[in-house]
Tab-separated table of C-alpha atoms in Angstrom:
chain	number	residue	atom	x	y	z
A	515	MET	CA	-70.883	-86.617	5.356
A	516	ARG	CA	-70.058	-88.646	8.455
A	517	THR	CA	-72.583	-91.456	8.318
A	518	THR	CA	-70.956	-94.680	9.429
A	519	THR	CA	-72.056	-98.193	10.224
A	520	SER	CA	-70.605	-101.297	11.776
A	521	ALA	CA	-67.719	-102.467	9.600
A	522	LEU	CA	-66.390	-105.906	8.826
A	523	ARG	CA	-64.256	-107.123	11.724
A	524	SER	CA	-61.594	-108.905	9.716
A	525	LYS	CA	-59.183	-107.521	7.122
A	526	ASP	CA	-59.960	-110.622	5.039
A	527	LEU	CA	-62.936	-112.489	3.633
A	528	LEU	CA	-61.965	-116.146	3.951
A	529	GLY	CA	-65.393	-117.719	4.315
A	530	ILE	CA	-68.967	-117.218	5.406
A	531	GLU	CA	-68.500	-119.347	8.528
A	532	ALA	CA	-66.704	-116.552	10.422
A	533	LEU	CA	-69.188	-113.785	9.488
A	534	THR	CA	-72.004	-112.561	11.715
A	535	PRO	CA	-75.551	-112.016	10.386
A	536	GLU	CA	-74.943	-108.250	10.784
A	537	GLU	CA	-71.816	-108.418	8.612
A	538	ILE	CA	-73.693	-110.391	5.954
A	539	THR	CA	-76.486	-107.804	5.968
A	540	LEU	CA	-73.924	-104.992	5.725
A	541	ILE	CA	-72.351	-106.572	2.622
A	542	LEU	CA	-75.746	-107.155	0.966
A	543	ASP	CA	-76.949	-103.605	1.747
A	544	THR	CA	-73.718	-102.133	0.415
A	545	ALA	CA	-74.034	-104.207	-2.767
A	546	GLU	CA	-77.402	-102.556	-3.449
A	547	GLY	CA	-75.622	-99.222	-3.627
A	548	PHE	CA	-73.054	-100.634	-6.014
A	549	LYS	CA	-75.544	-102.268	-8.363
A	550	GLU	CA	-76.547	-98.832	-9.594
A	551	VAL	CA	-72.934	-98.005	-10.571
A	552	SER	CA	-73.028	-100.715	-13.277
A	553	GLU	CA	-76.079	-99.073	-14.865
A	554	ARG	CA	-74.483	-95.622	-15.290
A	555	PRO	CA	-73.140	-94.147	-18.512
A	556	VAL	CA	-69.697	-93.934	-16.835
A	557	LYS	CA	-69.435	-97.270	-15.010
A	558	LYS	CA	-66.642	-96.272	-12.686
A	559	VAL	CA	-66.224	-94.666	-9.278
A	560	PRO	CA	-62.925	-93.523	-7.744
A	561	ALA	CA	-63.277	-95.386	-4.417
A	562	LEU	CA	-60.188	-97.655	-4.769
A	563	ARG	CA	-58.053	-95.273	-6.797
A	564	GLY	CA	-54.352	-96.006	-6.341
A	565	GLN	CA	-54.899	-99.408	-4.713
A	566	LEU	CA	-53.367	-102.525	-6.249
A	567	VAL	CA	-55.376	-105.739	-6.305
A	568	ILE	CA	-53.695	-108.976	-7.360
A	569	ASN	CA	-55.928	-111.709	-8.751
A	570	LEU	CA	-54.160	-114.965	-8.016
A	571	PHE	CA	-56.009	-117.740	-9.804
A	572	MET	CA	-54.193	-121.024	-9.311
A	573	GLU	CA	-57.186	-123.005	-10.580
A	574	ALA	CA	-59.362	-122.584	-13.684
A	575	SER	CA	-62.073	-119.952	-13.408
A	576	THR	CA	-63.860	-117.801	-15.909
A	577	ARG	CA	-66.825	-116.062	-14.359
A	578	THR	CA	-65.426	-115.527	-10.870
A	579	ARG	CA	-62.161	-114.115	-12.229
A	580	VAL	CA	-63.896	-111.910	-14.776
A	581	SER	CA	-66.435	-110.774	-12.199
A	582	PHE	CA	-63.724	-109.779	-9.702
A	583	GLU	CA	-61.802	-108.017	-12.440
A	584	ILE	CA	-64.829	-105.979	-13.532
A	585	ALA	CA	-65.603	-105.135	-9.890
A	586	GLU	CA	-62.010	-103.940	-9.330
A	587	LYS	CA	-61.997	-101.858	-12.507
A	588	ARG	CA	-65.353	-100.238	-11.679
A	589	LEU	CA	-63.842	-99.172	-8.343
A	590	SER	CA	-60.770	-97.698	-10.149
A	591	ALA	CA	-58.310	-100.138	-8.553
A	592	ASP	CA	-55.193	-101.198	-10.434
A	593	THR	CA	-55.339	-104.903	-11.143
A	594	LEU	CA	-52.775	-107.542	-11.866
A	595	ASN	CA	-53.816	-110.994	-12.997
A	596	PHE	CA	-51.671	-113.929	-12.105
A	597	ALA	CA	-52.497	-117.419	-13.299
A	598	ALA	CA	-50.658	-120.633	-12.467
A	599	SER	CA	-50.191	-121.685	-16.065
A	600	GLY	CA	-47.391	-119.905	-17.871
A	601	SER	CA	-45.843	-118.655	-14.609
A	602	SER	CA	-42.956	-119.711	-12.408
A	603	VAL	CA	-45.419	-121.944	-10.522
A	604	GLU	CA	-44.898	-124.362	-13.398
A	605	LYS	CA	-41.189	-124.284	-12.607
A	606	GLY	CA	-41.904	-125.530	-9.097
A	607	GLU	CA	-42.183	-122.308	-7.075
A	608	THR	CA	-44.175	-122.797	-3.859
A	609	LEU	CA	-47.292	-120.765	-3.086
A	610	ILE	CA	-45.495	-118.957	-0.266
A	611	ASP	CA	-42.576	-117.979	-2.486
A	612	THR	CA	-44.934	-116.826	-5.223
A	613	VAL	CA	-46.860	-114.695	-2.769
A	614	ASP	CA	-43.755	-113.286	-1.058
A	615	ASN	CA	-42.614	-112.116	-4.463
A	616	LEU	CA	-45.975	-110.575	-5.220
A	617	MET	CA	-46.012	-108.893	-1.802
A	618	ALA	CA	-42.758	-107.165	-2.684
A	619	MET	CA	-44.896	-105.238	-5.199
A	620	HIS	CA	-47.036	-103.878	-2.318
A	621	PRO	CA	-50.545	-104.947	-3.257
A	622	ASP	CA	-53.410	-103.774	-1.022
A	623	MET	CA	-55.566	-106.811	-1.675
A	624	ILE	CA	-55.155	-110.342	-2.990
A	625	VAL	CA	-58.007	-112.342	-4.480
A	626	ILE	CA	-57.065	-116.013	-4.461
A	627	ARG	CA	-58.481	-119.187	-5.888
A	628	HIS	CA	-56.606	-122.358	-5.074
A	629	LYS	CA	-57.337	-126.075	-5.144
A	630	HIS	CA	-56.124	-126.574	-1.570
A	631	PRO	CA	-58.615	-125.725	1.197
A	632	GLY	CA	-57.130	-123.284	3.680
A	633	SER	CA	-54.584	-121.682	1.357
A	634	PRO	CA	-56.322	-118.260	1.551
A	635	LYS	CA	-56.106	-118.445	5.343
A	636	MET	CA	-52.441	-119.295	5.202
A	637	LEU	CA	-51.828	-116.169	3.116
A	638	ALA	CA	-54.071	-114.008	5.270
A	639	ASP	CA	-52.164	-114.972	8.421
A	640	ARG	CA	-48.868	-114.214	6.754
A	641	LEU	CA	-49.581	-111.021	4.821
A	642	PRO	CA	-50.605	-107.475	5.712
A	643	ALA	CA	-52.767	-107.226	2.561
A	644	SER	CA	-56.479	-108.092	2.638
A	645	VAL	CA	-57.119	-111.586	1.282
A	646	ILE	CA	-60.378	-112.540	-0.426
A	647	ASN	CA	-61.138	-116.210	-0.929
A	648	ALA	CA	-62.426	-116.811	-4.468
A	649	GLY	CA	-62.807	-120.542	-3.840
A	650	ASP	CA	-60.477	-122.936	-2.018
A	651	GLY	CA	-60.952	-126.610	-2.930
A	652	ALA	CA	-64.191	-127.978	-1.495
A	653	HIS	CA	-64.026	-125.571	1.485
A	654	GLU	CA	-65.682	-122.188	0.821
A	655	HIS	CA	-66.609	-119.749	-1.936
A	656	PRO	CA	-67.955	-116.825	0.077
A	657	THR	CA	-68.646	-114.301	-2.681
A	658	GLN	CA	-70.747	-116.871	-4.553
A	659	ALA	CA	-72.932	-117.434	-1.470
A	660	LEU	CA	-73.232	-113.672	-0.984
A	661	LEU	CA	-74.340	-113.073	-4.562
A	662	ASP	CA	-76.814	-115.955	-4.284
A	663	ALA	CA	-78.245	-114.409	-1.115
A	664	PHE	CA	-78.350	-110.979	-2.746
A	665	THR	CA	-80.299	-112.444	-5.686
A	666	ILE	CA	-82.766	-114.264	-3.403
A	667	ARG	CA	-83.289	-111.145	-1.292
A	668	GLU	CA	-83.814	-109.014	-4.382
A	669	ARG	CA	-86.379	-111.463	-5.779
A	670	LEU	CA	-88.254	-112.428	-2.602
A	671	GLY	CA	-87.558	-109.407	-0.399
A	672	ARG	CA	-86.096	-111.440	2.466
A	673	LEU	CA	-83.972	-114.423	3.471
A	674	GLN	CA	-85.593	-115.333	6.777
A	675	GLY	CA	-88.019	-118.234	6.449
A	676	VAL	CA	-87.313	-118.783	2.740
A	677	ASN	CA	-87.229	-122.466	1.718
A	678	VAL	CA	-84.087	-123.134	-0.305
A	679	SER	CA	-83.471	-126.543	-1.871
A	680	ILE	CA	-79.959	-127.307	-3.062
A	681	ILE	CA	-79.665	-130.223	-5.435
A	682	GLY	CA	-76.782	-132.219	-6.830
A	683	ASP	CA	-73.161	-132.885	-6.024
A	684	ILE	CA	-73.154	-131.744	-2.391
A	685	ALA	CA	-69.904	-133.467	-1.407
A	686	HIS	CA	-67.587	-131.684	-3.841
A	687	SER	CA	-69.193	-128.256	-3.627
A	688	ARG	CA	-67.654	-125.268	-1.852
A	689	VAL	CA	-70.647	-123.270	-3.092
A	690	VAL	CA	-72.955	-125.445	-0.978
A	691	ARG	CA	-70.803	-125.148	2.113
A	692	SER	CA	-70.751	-121.355	1.943
A	693	ASN	CA	-74.438	-121.227	1.094
A	694	ILE	CA	-75.437	-123.467	4.006
A	695	HIS	CA	-73.495	-121.272	6.445
A	696	LEU	CA	-75.001	-118.112	5.042
A	697	LEU	CA	-78.598	-119.306	4.733
A	698	ARG	CA	-78.616	-120.810	8.230
A	699	LYS	CA	-77.167	-117.641	9.754
A	700	MET	CA	-79.909	-115.644	8.015
A	701	LYS	CA	-82.589	-118.113	9.233
A	702	ALA	CA	-83.569	-119.575	5.860
A	703	ASN	CA	-84.585	-123.257	5.664
A	704	VAL	CA	-82.208	-125.443	3.685
A	705	THR	CA	-83.019	-128.801	2.087
A	706	LEU	CA	-80.375	-130.882	0.333
A	707	ALA	CA	-80.902	-133.631	-2.223
A	708	GLY	CA	-78.496	-135.605	-4.371
A	709	PRO	CA	-77.126	-139.057	-5.049
A	710	PRO	CA	-76.214	-140.809	-1.756
A	711	THR	CA	-72.644	-141.199	-3.060
A	712	LEU	CA	-72.351	-137.395	-3.303
A	713	MET	CA	-73.962	-136.622	0.065
A	714	PRO	CA	-71.479	-136.121	2.934
A	715	ALA	CA	-72.180	-138.169	6.074
A	716	GLU	CA	-73.816	-136.307	8.970
A	717	VAL	CA	-74.333	-133.165	6.902
A	718	GLU	CA	-77.578	-132.690	8.924
A	719	ARG	CA	-75.422	-131.399	11.770
A	720	LEU	CA	-75.136	-128.117	9.865
A	721	GLY	CA	-78.866	-127.593	10.468
A	722	VAL	CA	-80.141	-128.740	7.094
A	723	ARG	CA	-82.738	-131.290	5.993
A	724	VAL	CA	-81.637	-134.105	3.694
A	725	VAL	CA	-84.097	-135.812	1.343
A	726	HIS	CA	-83.408	-138.467	-1.217
A	727	SER	CA	-85.524	-137.534	-4.206
A	728	LEU	CA	-85.718	-134.443	-6.349
A	729	ASP	CA	-89.514	-134.356	-6.079
A	730	GLU	CA	-89.338	-134.267	-2.289
A	731	ALA	CA	-86.835	-131.427	-2.409
A	732	LEU	CA	-88.980	-129.408	-4.830
A	733	GLU	CA	-92.139	-129.692	-2.727
A	734	GLY	CA	-92.767	-126.246	-1.205
A	735	ALA	CA	-89.441	-124.762	-2.325
A	736	ASP	CA	-89.194	-120.974	-2.850
A	737	VAL	CA	-85.706	-121.280	-4.312
A	738	VAL	CA	-84.112	-124.191	-6.182
A	739	MET	CA	-80.350	-124.081	-6.460
A	740	MET	CA	-78.969	-126.576	-8.956
A	741	LEU	CA	-75.309	-127.566	-8.625
A	742	ARG	CA	-72.926	-128.444	-11.373
A	743	VAL	CA	-71.901	-132.077	-11.569
A	744	GLN	CA	-68.171	-131.607	-11.041
A	745	LEU	CA	-66.857	-134.242	-13.368
A	746	GLU	CA	-63.277	-132.988	-12.919
A	747	ARG	CA	-63.273	-133.513	-9.152
A	748	GLN	CA	-64.395	-137.148	-9.246
A	749	GLY	CA	-61.895	-139.842	-10.104
A	750	LYS	CA	-64.678	-141.880	-11.597
A	751	LEU	CA	-68.387	-141.166	-11.748
A	752	SER	CA	-70.274	-141.580	-8.464
A	753	PHE	CA	-73.404	-142.537	-10.352
A	754	PRO	CA	-73.981	-144.992	-13.217
A	755	SER	CA	-74.292	-142.525	-16.113
A	756	LEU	CA	-75.006	-138.901	-16.949
A	757	ARG	CA	-78.316	-139.943	-18.492
A	758	GLU	CA	-79.337	-141.665	-15.301
A	759	TYR	CA	-78.321	-138.581	-13.321
A	760	TYR	CA	-80.529	-136.429	-15.547
A	761	ASN	CA	-83.448	-138.834	-15.130
A	762	THR	CA	-83.099	-138.843	-11.337
A	763	PHE	CA	-81.877	-135.357	-10.406
A	764	GLY	CA	-82.113	-133.271	-13.589
A	765	LEU	CA	-84.438	-130.265	-13.270
A	766	THR	CA	-87.054	-130.372	-16.032
A	767	PRO	CA	-90.089	-128.102	-16.580
A	768	GLU	CA	-92.452	-130.957	-15.565
A	769	ARG	CA	-90.665	-131.535	-12.259
A	770	LEU	CA	-90.414	-127.839	-11.477
A	771	ARG	CA	-94.222	-127.687	-11.221
A	772	ARG	CA	-93.910	-129.278	-7.767
A	773	ALA	CA	-92.243	-126.152	-6.419
A	774	LYS	CA	-94.115	-123.024	-5.314
A	775	GLU	CA	-95.622	-120.603	-7.812
A	776	GLY	CA	-92.947	-118.086	-8.803
A	777	VAL	CA	-90.086	-120.356	-7.699
A	778	VAL	CA	-86.595	-118.920	-8.240
A	779	VAL	CA	-84.204	-121.228	-10.133
A	780	MET	CA	-80.490	-120.647	-9.577
A	781	HIS	CA	-77.231	-122.181	-10.788
A	782	PRO	CA	-73.722	-120.996	-9.904
A	783	GLY	CA	-72.441	-121.923	-13.375
A	784	PRO	CA	-70.985	-123.216	-15.526
A	785	MET	CA	-74.001	-125.352	-16.396
A	786	ASN	CA	-74.017	-128.854	-17.815
A	787	ARG	CA	-77.194	-128.556	-19.865
A	788	GLY	CA	-79.020	-131.855	-20.036
A	789	VAL	CA	-77.190	-133.213	-16.971
A	790	GLU	CA	-78.337	-131.274	-13.892
A	791	ILE	CA	-80.659	-128.836	-15.650
A	792	ALA	CA	-82.799	-128.873	-18.805
A	793	SER	CA	-82.269	-126.020	-21.242
A	794	ASP	CA	-85.977	-125.163	-21.035
A	795	VAL	CA	-85.534	-124.486	-17.303
A	796	ALA	CA	-82.159	-122.747	-17.550
A	797	ASP	CA	-83.520	-120.319	-20.155
A	798	GLY	CA	-87.061	-120.315	-18.753
A	799	PRO	CA	-89.103	-117.671	-16.931
A	800	TYR	CA	-88.112	-118.761	-13.397
A	801	SER	CA	-84.381	-118.752	-14.036
A	802	VAL	CA	-82.282	-115.960	-12.481
A	803	ILE	CA	-78.985	-117.471	-13.603
A	804	LEU	CA	-77.879	-114.413	-15.576
A	805	GLU	CA	-79.061	-112.039	-12.822
A	806	GLN	CA	-76.713	-113.957	-10.530
A	807	VAL	CA	-73.839	-113.017	-12.833
A	808	THR	CA	-74.819	-109.330	-12.843
A	809	ASN	CA	-75.265	-109.304	-9.068
A	810	GLY	CA	-71.880	-110.984	-8.650
A	811	VAL	CA	-70.127	-107.810	-9.767
A	812	ALA	CA	-72.093	-105.626	-7.316
A	813	VAL	CA	-71.454	-107.998	-4.401
A	814	ARG	CA	-67.723	-108.210	-5.158
A	815	MET	CA	-67.533	-104.421	-5.406
A	816	ALA	CA	-69.146	-104.243	-1.960
A	817	VAL	CA	-66.644	-106.711	-0.486
A	818	LEU	CA	-63.637	-104.943	-2.013
A	819	TYR	CA	-64.936	-101.574	-0.822
A	820	LEU	CA	-65.675	-102.740	2.728
A	821	LEU	CA	-62.273	-104.422	3.091
A	822	SER	CA	-60.390	-101.427	1.728
A	823	GLY	CA	-59.800	-98.275	3.721
A	824	GLY	CA	-59.312	-98.218	7.473
A	825	HIS	CA	-59.966	-101.176	9.734
A	826	LEU	CA	-61.391	-100.861	13.205
A	827	ALA	CA	-58.745	-103.037	14.781
A	828	GLU	CA	-55.848	-100.923	13.547
B	206	MET	CA	-72.242	-81.313	23.358
B	207	ASN	CA	-74.030	-78.215	24.639
B	208	VAL	CA	-76.689	-76.406	22.666
B	209	LYS	CA	-75.554	-72.783	22.357
B	210	LYS	CA	-78.361	-71.439	20.259
B	211	ARG	CA	-81.415	-72.522	18.306
B	212	LEU	CA	-80.827	-71.058	14.866
B	213	LEU	CA	-84.107	-72.137	13.227
B	214	ASP	CA	-87.373	-73.629	14.443
B	215	ALA	CA	-89.944	-75.363	12.236
B	216	PRO	CA	-91.844	-72.280	10.950
B	217	ARG	CA	-88.647	-70.365	10.240
B	218	MET	CA	-87.120	-73.360	8.482
B	219	ASN	CA	-90.201	-73.677	6.281
B	220	ARG	CA	-90.051	-69.983	5.391
B	221	ALA	CA	-86.351	-70.281	4.545
B	222	ILE	CA	-86.988	-73.279	2.282
B	223	ARG	CA	-89.894	-71.499	0.574
B	224	ARG	CA	-87.697	-68.478	-0.082
B	225	MET	CA	-84.937	-70.727	-1.458
B	226	ALA	CA	-87.470	-72.261	-3.880
B	227	ILE	CA	-88.552	-68.796	-5.055
B	228	GLU	CA	-84.943	-67.701	-5.525
B	229	ILE	CA	-84.154	-70.825	-7.582
B	230	VAL	CA	-87.130	-70.221	-9.901
B	231	GLU	CA	-86.347	-66.504	-10.184
B	232	LYS	CA	-82.645	-67.046	-10.857
B	233	ASN	CA	-83.390	-69.525	-13.629
B	234	ARG	CA	-86.381	-67.606	-15.047
B	235	GLY	CA	-88.702	-70.598	-14.684
B	236	ILE	CA	-88.195	-74.311	-14.371
B	237	ASP	CA	-87.429	-75.396	-17.950
B	238	ASP	CA	-84.431	-77.776	-17.962
B	239	LEU	CA	-84.236	-77.547	-14.148
B	240	MET	CA	-83.386	-80.564	-11.994
B	241	ILE	CA	-83.201	-80.490	-8.194
B	242	VAL	CA	-80.674	-83.030	-6.857
B	243	GLY	CA	-80.427	-83.723	-3.119
B	244	ILE	CA	-77.066	-84.857	-1.699
B	245	ARG	CA	-77.436	-87.820	0.654
B	246	SER	CA	-78.422	-87.839	3.379
B	247	ARG	CA	-79.982	-84.587	4.664
B	248	GLY	CA	-79.849	-82.847	1.304
B	249	VAL	CA	-82.533	-85.301	0.150
B	250	PRO	CA	-85.492	-84.216	2.321
B	251	ILE	CA	-84.536	-80.543	1.920
B	252	GLY	CA	-84.353	-81.013	-1.863
B	253	GLU	CA	-87.726	-82.759	-1.842
B	254	ARG	CA	-89.276	-79.857	0.049
B	255	ILE	CA	-87.782	-77.329	-2.358
B	256	ALA	CA	-89.127	-79.363	-5.306
B	257	LYS	CA	-92.571	-79.415	-3.656
B	258	GLU	CA	-92.526	-75.647	-3.131
B	259	ILE	CA	-91.510	-75.108	-6.766
B	260	HIS	CA	-94.359	-77.377	-7.907
B	261	GLN	CA	-96.815	-75.231	-5.927
B	262	LEU	CA	-95.296	-72.000	-7.224
B	263	GLU	CA	-95.190	-72.951	-10.884
B	264	GLY	CA	-98.137	-75.338	-11.061
B	265	GLN	CA	-96.060	-78.115	-12.560
B	266	PRO	CA	-93.591	-80.633	-11.098
B	267	VAL	CA	-89.838	-80.130	-11.308
B	268	SER	CA	-87.469	-83.021	-11.945
B	269	PHE	CA	-85.927	-84.404	-8.691
B	270	GLY	CA	-82.984	-86.737	-8.121
B	271	ILE	CA	-80.723	-88.077	-5.371
B	272	ILE	CA	-76.931	-88.301	-5.445
B	273	ASP	CA	-74.705	-90.390	-3.159
B	274	ILE	CA	-71.186	-88.993	-2.920
B	275	THR	CA	-69.611	-91.620	-0.637
B	276	LEU	CA	-67.397	-93.175	-3.298
B	277	TYR	CA	-66.056	-89.757	-4.333
B	278	ARG	CA	-64.923	-88.640	-0.865
B	279	ASP	CA	-61.299	-87.557	-0.556
B	280	ASP	CA	-60.867	-89.265	2.831
B	281	LEU	CA	-62.065	-92.790	1.962
B	282	THR	CA	-58.737	-94.490	2.602
B	283	THR	CA	-58.139	-92.820	5.960
B	284	ILE	CA	-61.472	-93.132	7.759
B	285	ALA	CA	-62.767	-96.230	9.495
B	286	PRO	CA	-65.194	-97.844	9.232
B	287	GLN	CA	-66.228	-97.328	5.626
B	288	PRO	CA	-69.361	-95.187	5.242
B	289	VAL	CA	-72.512	-96.795	3.855
B	290	VAL	CA	-72.947	-96.631	0.086
B	291	LYS	CA	-76.455	-96.064	-1.237
B	292	PRO	CA	-77.717	-95.750	-4.817
B	293	THR	CA	-77.725	-92.533	-6.814
B	294	LYS	CA	-81.122	-92.010	-8.458
B	295	LEU	CA	-81.449	-89.496	-11.257
B	296	PRO	CA	-84.842	-89.473	-13.014
B	297	GLU	CA	-83.477	-88.596	-16.477
B	298	PRO	CA	-80.171	-87.798	-18.220
B	299	ILE	CA	-78.599	-84.613	-16.863
B	300	ASP	CA	-77.155	-83.486	-20.212
B	301	GLU	CA	-78.222	-79.909	-21.003
B	302	LYS	CA	-80.020	-79.616	-17.641
B	303	VAL	CA	-79.488	-76.948	-15.027
B	304	VAL	CA	-78.776	-79.046	-11.937
B	305	VAL	CA	-79.343	-77.484	-8.524
B	306	LEU	CA	-77.431	-79.458	-5.879
B	307	VAL	CA	-79.048	-79.257	-2.440
B	308	ASP	CA	-77.366	-79.912	0.916
B	309	ASP	CA	-78.088	-79.054	4.533
B	310	VAL	CA	-74.842	-77.356	5.616
B	311	LEU	CA	-72.051	-75.821	3.531
B	312	TYR	CA	-68.800	-75.945	5.525
B	313	THR	CA	-65.426	-76.981	4.026
B	314	GLY	CA	-66.874	-77.477	0.538
B	315	ARG	CA	-65.456	-80.987	0.257
B	316	THR	CA	-68.885	-82.647	0.031
B	317	VAL	CA	-69.797	-80.341	-2.850
B	318	ARG	CA	-66.476	-81.079	-4.586
B	319	ALA	CA	-67.300	-84.812	-4.350
B	320	ALA	CA	-70.871	-84.185	-5.585
B	321	LEU	CA	-69.566	-82.292	-8.631
B	322	ASP	CA	-67.258	-85.198	-9.514
B	323	ALA	CA	-70.092	-87.680	-9.061
B	324	LEU	CA	-72.448	-85.590	-11.172
B	325	ILE	CA	-70.022	-85.289	-14.079
B	326	ASP	CA	-69.912	-89.109	-14.310
B	327	PHE	CA	-73.592	-88.987	-15.304
B	328	GLY	CA	-73.244	-86.495	-18.127
B	329	ARG	CA	-72.622	-82.855	-18.960
B	330	PRO	CA	-75.123	-80.512	-17.356
B	331	LYS	CA	-75.634	-77.051	-18.874
B	332	ALA	CA	-74.931	-75.541	-15.465
B	333	VAL	CA	-74.649	-76.631	-11.837
B	334	GLN	CA	-75.879	-74.448	-8.976
B	335	LEU	CA	-75.714	-74.967	-5.220
B	336	ALA	CA	-78.480	-74.397	-2.669
B	337	VAL	CA	-77.829	-74.942	1.064
B	338	LEU	CA	-79.994	-74.442	4.116
B	339	ILE	CA	-77.080	-73.200	6.268
B	340	ASP	CA	-73.798	-71.615	5.181
B	341	ARG	CA	-71.433	-71.693	8.147
B	342	GLY	CA	-68.227	-70.493	6.459
B	343	HIS	CA	-64.680	-71.961	6.817
B	344	ARG	CA	-64.329	-73.081	3.190
B	345	GLU	CA	-61.275	-75.185	2.288
B	346	LEU	CA	-62.036	-75.145	-1.447
B	347	PRO	CA	-63.085	-72.409	-3.905
B	348	ILE	CA	-66.813	-73.183	-3.705
B	349	HIS	CA	-69.744	-70.892	-2.956
B	350	ALA	CA	-73.505	-71.305	-2.704
B	351	ASP	CA	-75.933	-69.654	-5.146
B	352	VAL	CA	-78.917	-69.898	-2.802
B	353	VAL	CA	-78.631	-69.866	1.010
B	354	GLY	CA	-81.334	-70.376	3.638
B	355	LYS	CA	-79.356	-68.766	6.455
B	356	THR	CA	-75.765	-67.604	6.817
B	357	VAL	CA	-74.280	-68.324	10.247
B	358	PRO	CA	-70.798	-67.149	11.271
B	359	THR	CA	-69.268	-69.974	13.332
B	360	ASP	CA	-66.060	-70.970	15.076
B	361	ALA	CA	-64.297	-74.171	14.026
B	362	HIS	CA	-65.066	-75.844	17.371
B	363	GLU	CA	-68.794	-75.294	16.931
B	364	VAL	CA	-71.129	-77.836	15.317
B	365	ILE	CA	-74.304	-77.186	13.328
B	366	LYS	CA	-76.971	-79.828	13.886
B	367	VAL	CA	-79.769	-79.885	11.294
B	368	LYS	CA	-82.804	-81.929	12.324
B	369	LEU	CA	-85.571	-82.706	9.855
B	370	ALA	CA	-89.024	-84.169	10.440
B	371	GLU	CA	-88.353	-86.871	7.797
B	372	THR	CA	-85.179	-88.196	9.429
B	373	ASP	CA	-85.110	-86.892	13.009
B	374	GLY	CA	-88.781	-86.436	13.926
B	375	GLU	CA	-88.677	-82.624	14.135
B	376	ASP	CA	-87.534	-79.536	12.259
B	377	GLU	CA	-84.843	-77.413	13.882
B	378	VAL	CA	-81.288	-76.178	13.447
B	379	LEU	CA	-79.032	-75.972	16.500
B	380	LEU	CA	-75.666	-74.350	17.059
B	381	MET	CA	-73.707	-76.565	19.446
B	382	GLU	CA	-70.328	-76.546	21.108
B	383	LYS	CA	-68.007	-79.574	21.280
């Protein structure tokens, strides 16, 4: 009954950048144990009984919020959902005041999504509760990268040496940033492709390869990760038209033939069908898009579980 | 830690496990509706060996599963770091089955309490029995074993170390002192 392993070093999960490869492996291994819980007749374990988790979503989110909420409920935590709209945030309350008020209710963990990069860190430095970043601006989205890695590992059996091509709106994507950190730490090969206007300068310094056509990116890829064109984050379009985007960077069945046999097609959702991905690919035999959603719950359960309980530093 | 005594060597451990298998079959008058469930981690290889012995005895395989009790522990919020969670694998629904939980050492009874809670989340077994290789006493809960490999009176400062070929490279049980 006393088996233990190396734990996470921090009380918080703010990004992938600060994690070690051992910590990433620990989270992915733990998630395997939790995946089985969702397949039981009684989909609930008492691990977080009596703990209060506040979900603080200051920016629109459906699947991440729902996924965290299911993960919390399956661990028997008490949950409180707080959204910016319809709250005192609309009356001008600052983030710090909002959180100080929530802290007076003694939560054990706070899951936060916010449009400003760094806001989860600000809370983590200020609060005794564990803070989990559920996406902060264009900075990081660590649980998305972890569930992507879990899905790749489950499909291909490993991360090391896997060729992952990430295609689309690189500049606005926190998913890409977290994924690049994670995949490089786990020694996967990362190739990026997208319109030059959506490719950050000097992104190669993160240890990735940049190519300029979709076909080049697909050549030899084991995994193709399509990104959502984030229309809401661009003042005006960074490319001439959605149709032109589809013709240049849209993933169609014909183009997918350039990738390796048994290629894994991923998308963090929500999809713009007919913009970055054709419906025939999204619903096709190589797509693991819905598996990603299922795995998201297991990975978030693992993170909540590992951050709860005692911490080594205390 | 000093080794005080070698309680079992490989041949004696094998005989104990064989006898446990016979007792389980005898107690249940056969293996209809029987399911052997090993508690992670060392209950698993012992459970597998019992299942193998029963197969040889009865000429047909007995259902075998694995249960992980980590998430049901009563000390989860106080220990650090968090113990590793692994999947529970039950081969079929446990409703109307006689489940025999298998563990290496029965001590406080808290592991068994957690295993019972975990098991109930998978259904309603007809009955649950407990088989342990070593019963060392000092129960903190009203739990007792139905089948025991060896009963060993111990002091609280002593430690029982069960080694198994599958996990530790050799079969033996040692009584040690902290």
